[in-house]
Amino acid sequence: MNHHAVIPQASKASIKQDAAAEQRAEIFRGFEPLNSNYVYCPNQFFDICLKSSSRGMVRIVAYILRQTLGWLDENGQPVNQRVKVSYQDLITKAGVSRGAISKALQLAVASGFLDCCVIGNANAKGRSSQSAEYTLRWDENGEYTGTYDRFEGFFAGDGNRTPVPNSFFDSVIPAENLAVVKVVGAVIRHTVGYQTQFGGRRKVTPLSCSFIQRYTNLSNRRNLIAAIRRAESAGYITKEKAGSFSPVPSEQSATSYSIRWLQTNKNSDSGSKMTPAAQQFKNDTSNGSRMTPAERFKNDTSIEITNSNKILKQQTAAADLKTRNQLIEVGFDDATANDLIEKRGVAVAQKQLDWIDARKPENRSAMLRRAIEEDWSEPASFAVKQKLADARKRDAMRDAAKRSEERIINQRKAARASRKSRLLTEWDKATHSERAEWIAAAAKRQTATMLQQIIAKQNPTTEKPHAQVLDEIAFAKSLPAVTEPASLPVEPSAAEQPKTQPQSSAIESKPNSLRSPRTKKRRPKWRRFEAHPKPTRRPG
């Protein structure tokens, strides 16, 4: 009898999960200083990959970046640019679940972040397993792009890189959710990722919630606030100075954040895996560019804040201040107004402020607070008023279009009358023979027989010749014709132009009373015996 206890498989898995949870629960001590133990990461990882990719794809691309740019030789080149990828490594080291690996790899290749060098094969009968090999895709065109649509690979030129501590790839990305990774990445990108003209790096940067939300592409503001609080409590970032609202624009300020750094660098265990011979060059383990160490920080690797960004920040701050002042006018204090805007966002608060009168509340502030916290839907009365306002707007636009059309028609009529009057003057000054020639030429120019006969019967002594005869005078004298469109300052659109029928077809077309009636096709008579055949009697 075996007295040894047998641990079930489920218990082993739960023990591993508990150990991993305890390891993640430990307070993060801080990122290593940038004198070693960092990856010289392309800025496009933060600006494109982290902003617009799924969690699995971000973790896989970050894993390949860490394995490629984290180990360099004495010349600053990656030791191995082709990384062998196995399911076990992606699960245990990159933190990707087994079910999401295949789709995440396909998306990473299709998006232009990775290239597959060797396709992996599973272990089968008569064939040993083979790990897949992937490499970073580099763009050799020499033009840096910061948009996903134009991205064709990481920028291969000098500069446009950020020194990122190894712990960000080893501890933050595999363990945290995507929102927290985006927040920490945004702080890294806008602190050490920004280099001044004197070669220094930022330590602290002001980042408002609206700016972080736009940069990280996080649509839910509540998730953004939770991610910022998680990043602070875990020890990834530090709030250096709280932001403040103020009616004076010059006194408004955004919250300032910084990366939390290790106080000492004694027990650094995530550093280089270089050979002792290579360590004598004191080459950092993360220099992924083809630059010498002396030139490493000379190029600006960050996004400088342009005038348009400053204007956008000022507009966002003005909108926040306007909504906050309206909440204070309703009856909220400063702390409550700031809390409602921070939790639900400016858009939700402003929307409920616009709708509160349509709800006819007894307690205005209480109902407004509940409506903002629960994000109530639009009231029916407000929808009715909005429909009436839209209807009035449509009627006004229709009346304006009608007036414009009438004005254009009147202008056309006036221009036509002016051209006709000028041609009638030429008709009055002409001799009998000239009139006869114009009549004959106008009749000859027509294609319809009936119209030719009508014009040919015109008497040269008449005072009101046909329009076709006046057009013939215009052709002979090089004058504007009667039927020629006038050159007006406002041309009508295609929908406003009248649909004129050619004169020949107008003469030849017959009235409805003279047209032959349409003959309907006669349907064949229904043969009852074919549709319902009579049953045959059986012989009795």
Phi, psi and omega in degrees: 000130182271119182266359181284137181285141179251123181271125179296160181296322180297324180291322177298317179296319180294324178296318179297319179295320179294321179294319178294321179295319178296323179294320179288333183287343179297145180292131179291129185282337180131162179278149180291146175299159188274021172277348174192176174060051176215161178250129178277086194273139174298140180297335182293342174296321179279317188283334186238301187295306183293333184280326191234018183241164178283170182295317180297318180292321178298316181294322180290315180296320177296322178296316179293321177299315181295318181289332182273310187266359182272347180230113184239155177270189183291344178265005180082013180262149178300138179295321181215114179272345177257113186259125175283131185239125174238158179299322182295319179293318181292331179281312187277323185263317181273341178079027180261136178289154185299321182290339183262355186294310185299312181293322180294320177296317179298317179293322179296322177288317181293330180279351177093011179274325184231162171232137179268118180269319181227128178278131181285151178232138177281161179290127181220174181293124180079007181211129180276157181287153180221129180283146177285155179235131180232154177222155176291141177270126181250141179261113183267010183289341179086005180243124181277135177232143180246012181246149182291326184294325183262004184285128178230015181141162180292144183297125185265356181277185180282150178078191181056043178224156181234130175286114184246128178301147181299330182296334178295322179277328185271330186244319187279305186297314181291336189256330187263162176286169189294326181296317179294319179298319179296319181294313179296320178296324178295320179292318177299316184296324185259007171248277180289343178281352179253124181245131180283174180291344179263007177090001180276162180247145178292146172253326181228143179218141175280126181224112176280163178297322180295319179293316178297322180295319178290319184291319182274349180063037175267117185280328183269116182290329179295319177295325178296314179298319179294323179292321178295318179294323178294318179296325178287315183291328179283347178091018179278320182231165180229134175276110183278322183209129180285146178284169183212143172266148178202143176294341177268120183302327182290341181264358177283144180209148177268161179292136181259134181236158176214163175281141177274119183256154174294139179288323178234166181233037183280309186259064178270110183249007181244035186269209187286150172248046181272156177287155180302327179295326180281336183289343180292342177277351180052045179275129178299151185278009188225012182281096182272357181268170179264044183245153174286157181301330181290332183263007192296321186251021182277336183267147178283118185254021188228177177265114177283145181283113182272175179297324180295321177295321179296318179297319179296320177296319179295319178296318179296317178296323178295320178294318177299317181294322179296314179296320180297317179296323177295321177295322178294323177296328178293327179140003179277153173275177184298316183295317180293318179297316178296321180293318179296318179293322182290321183282315188255343179096159182291322184297314181294316181297317180293324179297315179291329175296322178290332185264350189295326180292327180289341179277346180052062185280151172279315175249100189296311184292321181294315179294321180295319179297316179293322179295322179289316182295323182261357178053064182295155179281172184292133179291153183294321181296323178293324178295321179295316178298322179294321177296318178296319178295320178295322179295317177297322179295318178296319179296319179295319178294323179293318178295320178295320178294322179294317178296320178296320179294318178297321179296319179295319180296317179296321177297320178295319180296317180296318179295320179295317179297323179294317179294321180293320179296322179293321179288327176295327175297318176294325178295319180294325182280344185283156177278174181295317181293322178296322178296318180296320178295319179295320179296315181295318180294321179294320179293321181292330183287339182283150181262334180276134183295316182297320179293324176299317181294320181296316182290323182295333180279358181295135180276130179298342181272359183290156179261351181233082179289162178295159180297327179294325178291321177295324176295326177292322176297317179298322179293321182286326183263000183060048178244162177297135180283164179292317182278359180285134180294143182280152177273097184258155178291333180240114180270138179287156177283175182295327180287334182274344182290133180290142179275099181268140179264140178304147185295323182297316179290331179292326180282320186279340182292144183260151174295165183296331182289335182265353181283147179287136181294150179286137180264124179278142177288129179281130178280147177295146180298145180286124179264107186295324184289338177279322181284320182232083181293141180287137179290142179274139180282141175277143178295129183280000000 
